[in-house]
mmCIF file of C-alpha atoms in Angstrom:
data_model
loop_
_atom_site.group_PDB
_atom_site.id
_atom_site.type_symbol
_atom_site.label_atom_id
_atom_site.label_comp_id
_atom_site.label_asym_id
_atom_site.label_seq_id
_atom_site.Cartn_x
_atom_site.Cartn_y
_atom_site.Cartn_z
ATOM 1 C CA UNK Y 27 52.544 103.007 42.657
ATOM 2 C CA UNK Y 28 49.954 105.216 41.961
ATOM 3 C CA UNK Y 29 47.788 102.417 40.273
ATOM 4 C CA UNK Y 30 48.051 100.467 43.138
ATOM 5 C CA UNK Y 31 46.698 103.713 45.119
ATOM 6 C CA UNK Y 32 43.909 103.959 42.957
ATOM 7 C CA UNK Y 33 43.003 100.156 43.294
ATOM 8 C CA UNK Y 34 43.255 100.115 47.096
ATOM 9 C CA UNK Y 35 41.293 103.156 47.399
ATOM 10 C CA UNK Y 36 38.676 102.529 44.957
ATOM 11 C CA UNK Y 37 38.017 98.789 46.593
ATOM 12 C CA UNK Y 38 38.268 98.527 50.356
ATOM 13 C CA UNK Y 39 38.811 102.027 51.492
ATOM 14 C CA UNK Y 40 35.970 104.117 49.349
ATOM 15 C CA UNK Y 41 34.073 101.317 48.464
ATOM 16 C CA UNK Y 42 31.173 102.410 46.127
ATOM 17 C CA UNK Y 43 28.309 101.101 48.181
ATOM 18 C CA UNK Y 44 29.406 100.816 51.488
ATOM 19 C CA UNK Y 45 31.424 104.557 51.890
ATOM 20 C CA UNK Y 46 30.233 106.222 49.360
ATOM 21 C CA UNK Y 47 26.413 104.657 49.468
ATOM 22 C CA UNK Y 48 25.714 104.809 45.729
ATOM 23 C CA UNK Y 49 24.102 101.289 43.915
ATOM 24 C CA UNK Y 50 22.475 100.834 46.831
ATOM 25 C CA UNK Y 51 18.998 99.398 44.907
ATOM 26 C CA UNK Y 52 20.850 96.168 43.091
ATOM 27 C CA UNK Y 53 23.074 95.875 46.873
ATOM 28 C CA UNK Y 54 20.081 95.421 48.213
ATOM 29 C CA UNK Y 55 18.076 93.539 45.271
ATOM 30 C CA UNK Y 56 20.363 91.054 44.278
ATOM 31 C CA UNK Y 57 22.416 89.971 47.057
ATOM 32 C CA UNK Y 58 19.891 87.048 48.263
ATOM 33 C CA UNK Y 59 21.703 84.425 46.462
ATOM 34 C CA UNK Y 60 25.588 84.616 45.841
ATOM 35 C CA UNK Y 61 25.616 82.955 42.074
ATOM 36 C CA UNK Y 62 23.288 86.142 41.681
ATOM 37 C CA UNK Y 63 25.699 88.986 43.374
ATOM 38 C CA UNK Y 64 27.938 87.209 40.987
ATOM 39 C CA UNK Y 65 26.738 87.561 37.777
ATOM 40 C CA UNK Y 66 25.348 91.149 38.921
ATOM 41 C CA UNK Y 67 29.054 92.025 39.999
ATOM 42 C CA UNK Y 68 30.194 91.011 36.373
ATOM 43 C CA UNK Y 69 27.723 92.572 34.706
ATOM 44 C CA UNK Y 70 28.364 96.074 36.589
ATOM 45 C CA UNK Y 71 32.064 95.020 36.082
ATOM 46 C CA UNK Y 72 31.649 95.338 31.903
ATOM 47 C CA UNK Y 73 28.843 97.806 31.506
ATOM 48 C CA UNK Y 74 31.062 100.077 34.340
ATOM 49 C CA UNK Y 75 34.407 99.498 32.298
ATOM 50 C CA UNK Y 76 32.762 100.270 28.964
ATOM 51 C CA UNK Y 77 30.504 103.310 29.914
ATOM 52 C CA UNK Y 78 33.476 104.819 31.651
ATOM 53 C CA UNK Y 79 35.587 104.211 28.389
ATOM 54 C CA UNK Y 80 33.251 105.805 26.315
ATOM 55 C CA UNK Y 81 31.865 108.715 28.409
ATOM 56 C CA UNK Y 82 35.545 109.658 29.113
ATOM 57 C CA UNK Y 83 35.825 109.529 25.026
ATOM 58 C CA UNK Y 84 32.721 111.714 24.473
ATOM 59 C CA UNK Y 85 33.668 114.174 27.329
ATOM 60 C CA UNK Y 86 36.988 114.784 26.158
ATOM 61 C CA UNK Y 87 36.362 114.707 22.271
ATOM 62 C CA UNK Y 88 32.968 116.361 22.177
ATOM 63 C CA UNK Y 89 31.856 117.663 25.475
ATOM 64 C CA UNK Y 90 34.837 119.760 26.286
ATOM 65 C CA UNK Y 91 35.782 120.747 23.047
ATOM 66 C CA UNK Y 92 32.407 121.945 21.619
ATOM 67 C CA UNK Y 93 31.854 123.754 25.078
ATOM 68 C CA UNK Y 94 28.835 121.606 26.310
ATOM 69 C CA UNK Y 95 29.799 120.070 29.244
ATOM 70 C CA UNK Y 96 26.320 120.896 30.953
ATOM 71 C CA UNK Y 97 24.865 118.419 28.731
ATOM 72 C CA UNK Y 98 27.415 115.830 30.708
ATOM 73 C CA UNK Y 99 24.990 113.680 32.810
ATOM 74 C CA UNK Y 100 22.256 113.274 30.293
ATOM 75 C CA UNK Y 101 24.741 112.128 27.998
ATOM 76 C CA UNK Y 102 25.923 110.455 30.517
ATOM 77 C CA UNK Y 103 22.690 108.384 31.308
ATOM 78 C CA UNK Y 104 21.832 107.843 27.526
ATOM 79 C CA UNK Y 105 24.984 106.250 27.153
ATOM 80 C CA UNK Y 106 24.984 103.821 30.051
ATOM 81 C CA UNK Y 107 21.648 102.843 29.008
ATOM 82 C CA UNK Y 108 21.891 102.154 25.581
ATOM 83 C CA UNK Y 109 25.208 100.348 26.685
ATOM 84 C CA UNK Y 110 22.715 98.055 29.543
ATOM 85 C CA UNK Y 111 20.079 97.449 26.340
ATOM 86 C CA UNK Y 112 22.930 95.862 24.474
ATOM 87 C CA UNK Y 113 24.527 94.204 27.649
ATOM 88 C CA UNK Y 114 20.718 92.145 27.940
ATOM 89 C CA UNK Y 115 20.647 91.616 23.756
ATOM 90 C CA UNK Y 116 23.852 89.881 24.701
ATOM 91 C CA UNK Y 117 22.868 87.980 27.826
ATOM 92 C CA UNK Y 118 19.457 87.132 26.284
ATOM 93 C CA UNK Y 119 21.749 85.316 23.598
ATOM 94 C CA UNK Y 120 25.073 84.082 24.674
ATOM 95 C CA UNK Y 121 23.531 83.029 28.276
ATOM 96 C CA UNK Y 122 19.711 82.910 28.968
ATOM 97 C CA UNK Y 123 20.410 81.333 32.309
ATOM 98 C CA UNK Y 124 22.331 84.000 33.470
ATOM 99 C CA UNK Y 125 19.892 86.140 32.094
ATOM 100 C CA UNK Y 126 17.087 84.238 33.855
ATOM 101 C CA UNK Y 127 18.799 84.502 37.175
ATOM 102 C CA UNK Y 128 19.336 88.283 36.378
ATOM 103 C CA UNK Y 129 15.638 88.791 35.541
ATOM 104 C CA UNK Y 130 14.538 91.924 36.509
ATOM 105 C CA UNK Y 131 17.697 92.869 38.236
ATOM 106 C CA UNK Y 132 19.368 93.652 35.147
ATOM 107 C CA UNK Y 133 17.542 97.249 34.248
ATOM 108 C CA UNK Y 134 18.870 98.348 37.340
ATOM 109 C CA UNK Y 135 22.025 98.663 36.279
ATOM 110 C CA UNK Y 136 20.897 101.623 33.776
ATOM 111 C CA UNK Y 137 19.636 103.491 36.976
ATOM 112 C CA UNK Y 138 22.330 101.778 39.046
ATOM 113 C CA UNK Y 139 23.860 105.460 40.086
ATOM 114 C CA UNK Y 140 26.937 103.826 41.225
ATOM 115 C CA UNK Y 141 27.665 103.460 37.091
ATOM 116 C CA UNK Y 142 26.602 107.257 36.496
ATOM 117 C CA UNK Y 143 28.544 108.166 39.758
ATOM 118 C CA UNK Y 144 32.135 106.491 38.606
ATOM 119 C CA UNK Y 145 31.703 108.356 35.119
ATOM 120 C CA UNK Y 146 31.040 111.683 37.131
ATOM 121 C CA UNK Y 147 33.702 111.143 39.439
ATOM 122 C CA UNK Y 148 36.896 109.703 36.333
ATOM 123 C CA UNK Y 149 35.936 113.338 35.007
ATOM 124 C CA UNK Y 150 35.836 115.037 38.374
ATOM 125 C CA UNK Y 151 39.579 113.411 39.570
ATOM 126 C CA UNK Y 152 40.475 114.488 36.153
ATOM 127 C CA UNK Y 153 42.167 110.720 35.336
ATOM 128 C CA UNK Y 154 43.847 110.173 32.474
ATOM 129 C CA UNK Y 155 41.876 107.141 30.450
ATOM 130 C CA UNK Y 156 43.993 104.652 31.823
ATOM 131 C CA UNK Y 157 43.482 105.746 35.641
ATOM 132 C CA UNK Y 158 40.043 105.789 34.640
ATOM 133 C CA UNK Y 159 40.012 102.550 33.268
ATOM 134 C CA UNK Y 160 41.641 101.183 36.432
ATOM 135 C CA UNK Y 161 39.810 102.902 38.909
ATOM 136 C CA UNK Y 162 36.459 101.919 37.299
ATOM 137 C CA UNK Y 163 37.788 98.339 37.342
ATOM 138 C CA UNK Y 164 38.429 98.721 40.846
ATOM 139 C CA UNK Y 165 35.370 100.463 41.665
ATOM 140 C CA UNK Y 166 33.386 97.613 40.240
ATOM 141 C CA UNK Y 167 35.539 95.278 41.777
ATOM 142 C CA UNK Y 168 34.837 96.399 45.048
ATOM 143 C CA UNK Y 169 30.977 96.502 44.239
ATOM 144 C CA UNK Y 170 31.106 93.064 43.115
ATOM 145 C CA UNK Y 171 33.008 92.328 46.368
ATOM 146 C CA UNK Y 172 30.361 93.861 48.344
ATOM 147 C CA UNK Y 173 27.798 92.526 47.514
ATOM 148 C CA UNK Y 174 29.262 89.003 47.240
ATOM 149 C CA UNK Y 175 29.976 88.887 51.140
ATOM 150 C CA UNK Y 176 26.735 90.961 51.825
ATOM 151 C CA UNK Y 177 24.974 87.720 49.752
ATOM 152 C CA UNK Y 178 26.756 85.147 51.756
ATOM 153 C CA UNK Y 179 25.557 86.942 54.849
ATOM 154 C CA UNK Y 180 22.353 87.024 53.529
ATOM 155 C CA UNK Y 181 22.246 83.319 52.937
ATOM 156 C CA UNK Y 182 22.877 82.211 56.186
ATOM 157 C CA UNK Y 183 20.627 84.945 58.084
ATOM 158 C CA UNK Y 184 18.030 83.186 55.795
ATOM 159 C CA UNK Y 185 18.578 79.773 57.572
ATOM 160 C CA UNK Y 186 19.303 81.767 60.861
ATOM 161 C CA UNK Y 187 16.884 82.316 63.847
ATOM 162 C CA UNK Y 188 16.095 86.227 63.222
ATOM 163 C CA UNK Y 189 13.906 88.088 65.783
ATOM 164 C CA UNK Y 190 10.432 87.926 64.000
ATOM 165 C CA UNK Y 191 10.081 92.145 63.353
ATOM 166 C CA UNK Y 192 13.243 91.680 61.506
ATOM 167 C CA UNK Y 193 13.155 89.126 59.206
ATOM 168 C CA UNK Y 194 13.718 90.308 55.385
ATOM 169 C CA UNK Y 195 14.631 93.870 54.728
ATOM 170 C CA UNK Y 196 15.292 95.413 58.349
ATOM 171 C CA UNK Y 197 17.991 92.852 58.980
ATOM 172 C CA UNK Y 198 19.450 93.419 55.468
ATOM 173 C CA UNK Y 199 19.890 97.068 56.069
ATOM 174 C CA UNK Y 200 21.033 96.101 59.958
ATOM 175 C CA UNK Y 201 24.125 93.785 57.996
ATOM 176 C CA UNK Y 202 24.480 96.398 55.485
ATOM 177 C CA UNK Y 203 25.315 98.982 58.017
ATOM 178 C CA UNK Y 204 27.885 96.808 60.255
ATOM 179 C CA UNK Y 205 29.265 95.464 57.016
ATOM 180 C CA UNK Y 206 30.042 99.428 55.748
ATOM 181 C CA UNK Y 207 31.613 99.770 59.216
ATOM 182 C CA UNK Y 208 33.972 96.451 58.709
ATOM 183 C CA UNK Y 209 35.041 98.226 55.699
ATOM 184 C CA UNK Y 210 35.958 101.708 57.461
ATOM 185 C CA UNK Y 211 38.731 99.591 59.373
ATOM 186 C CA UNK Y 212 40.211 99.943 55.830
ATOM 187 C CA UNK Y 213 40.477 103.969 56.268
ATOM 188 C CA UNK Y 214 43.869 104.491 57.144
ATOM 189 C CA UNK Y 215 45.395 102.333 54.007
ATOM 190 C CA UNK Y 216 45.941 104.466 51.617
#
């Protein structure tokens, strides 16, 4: 029961970008085309689930231990960058198209703070690894869920009649604002 807590939570009712506003840059960069928020949502999804994995690792076998947890979110950042470099060696190989699509969106998942943010927070709840694996899961989840209806709105605003002062960015950050208050109807769920 408690899993399903933590997946509830982590996707609809503290969503990552829409509650707790952090990844706000690739929300906001990527979500003009849905095959995009896609493949972004995926990526986040693996880079997310591995960085977590591993920064839980090194805080509880080296951090902790050794008595250097102040040197937690700059180990933190080093290893969800080096994680992103190998994430586009992989891409760049396996599939250049998604890669292509990706283009410059795909650095900012190393300064995509909602990936820092979930690594902070698995050590801050004080989860277990497999909590943390689930809630990261989740948490990326609900990103990718995000930003896939945000993108679909986005579409068809493109092909809609918009009010000429707020065509591009003022109307994204008008939908992103009544689509973060859609998702507080999910408040009292868990």
């Amino acid at each position: 029961m408690e899993y399903v807590i933590i997946l509830i939570s982590a996707i609809l009712v503290n969503n990552i970008v829409l509650a707790q506003f952090l990844g706000i840059c690739p929300f906001l960069g990527v979500s003009t085309k849905i095959e995009t928020a896609v493949g972004m949502g995926a990526s986040v999804l693996f880079v997310m689930t591995l960085a977590t994995i591993v920064t839980f690792l090194i805080q509880q076998y080296v951090l902790t231990p050794l008595n250097l947890v102040f040197l937690q979110t700059i180990s933190f950042i080093l290893i969800i960058a080096a994680l992103v470099q190998m994430l586009e060696i992989i891409l760049k190989k396996a599939s250049p198209a998604l890669y292509q699509a990706l283009g410059i969106y795909l650095p900012l998942i190393t300064t995509n703070c909602a990936v820092l943010g979930v690594a902070i927070l698995v050590i801050k709840n004080e989860y277990n690894l497999v909590e943390s694996v689930v809630f990261t899961m989740a948490t990326s989840i609900g990103f990718a869920l995000a930003l896939v209806i945000f993108s679909g709105i986005r579409e068809q605003l493109a092909i809609a009649e918009v009010p000429k002062g707020l065509n591009g960015m003022p109307i994204a950050l008008i939908t992103a604002g009544i689509l973060a208050m859609a998702f507080m109807g999910f408040a009292g769920l868990v």
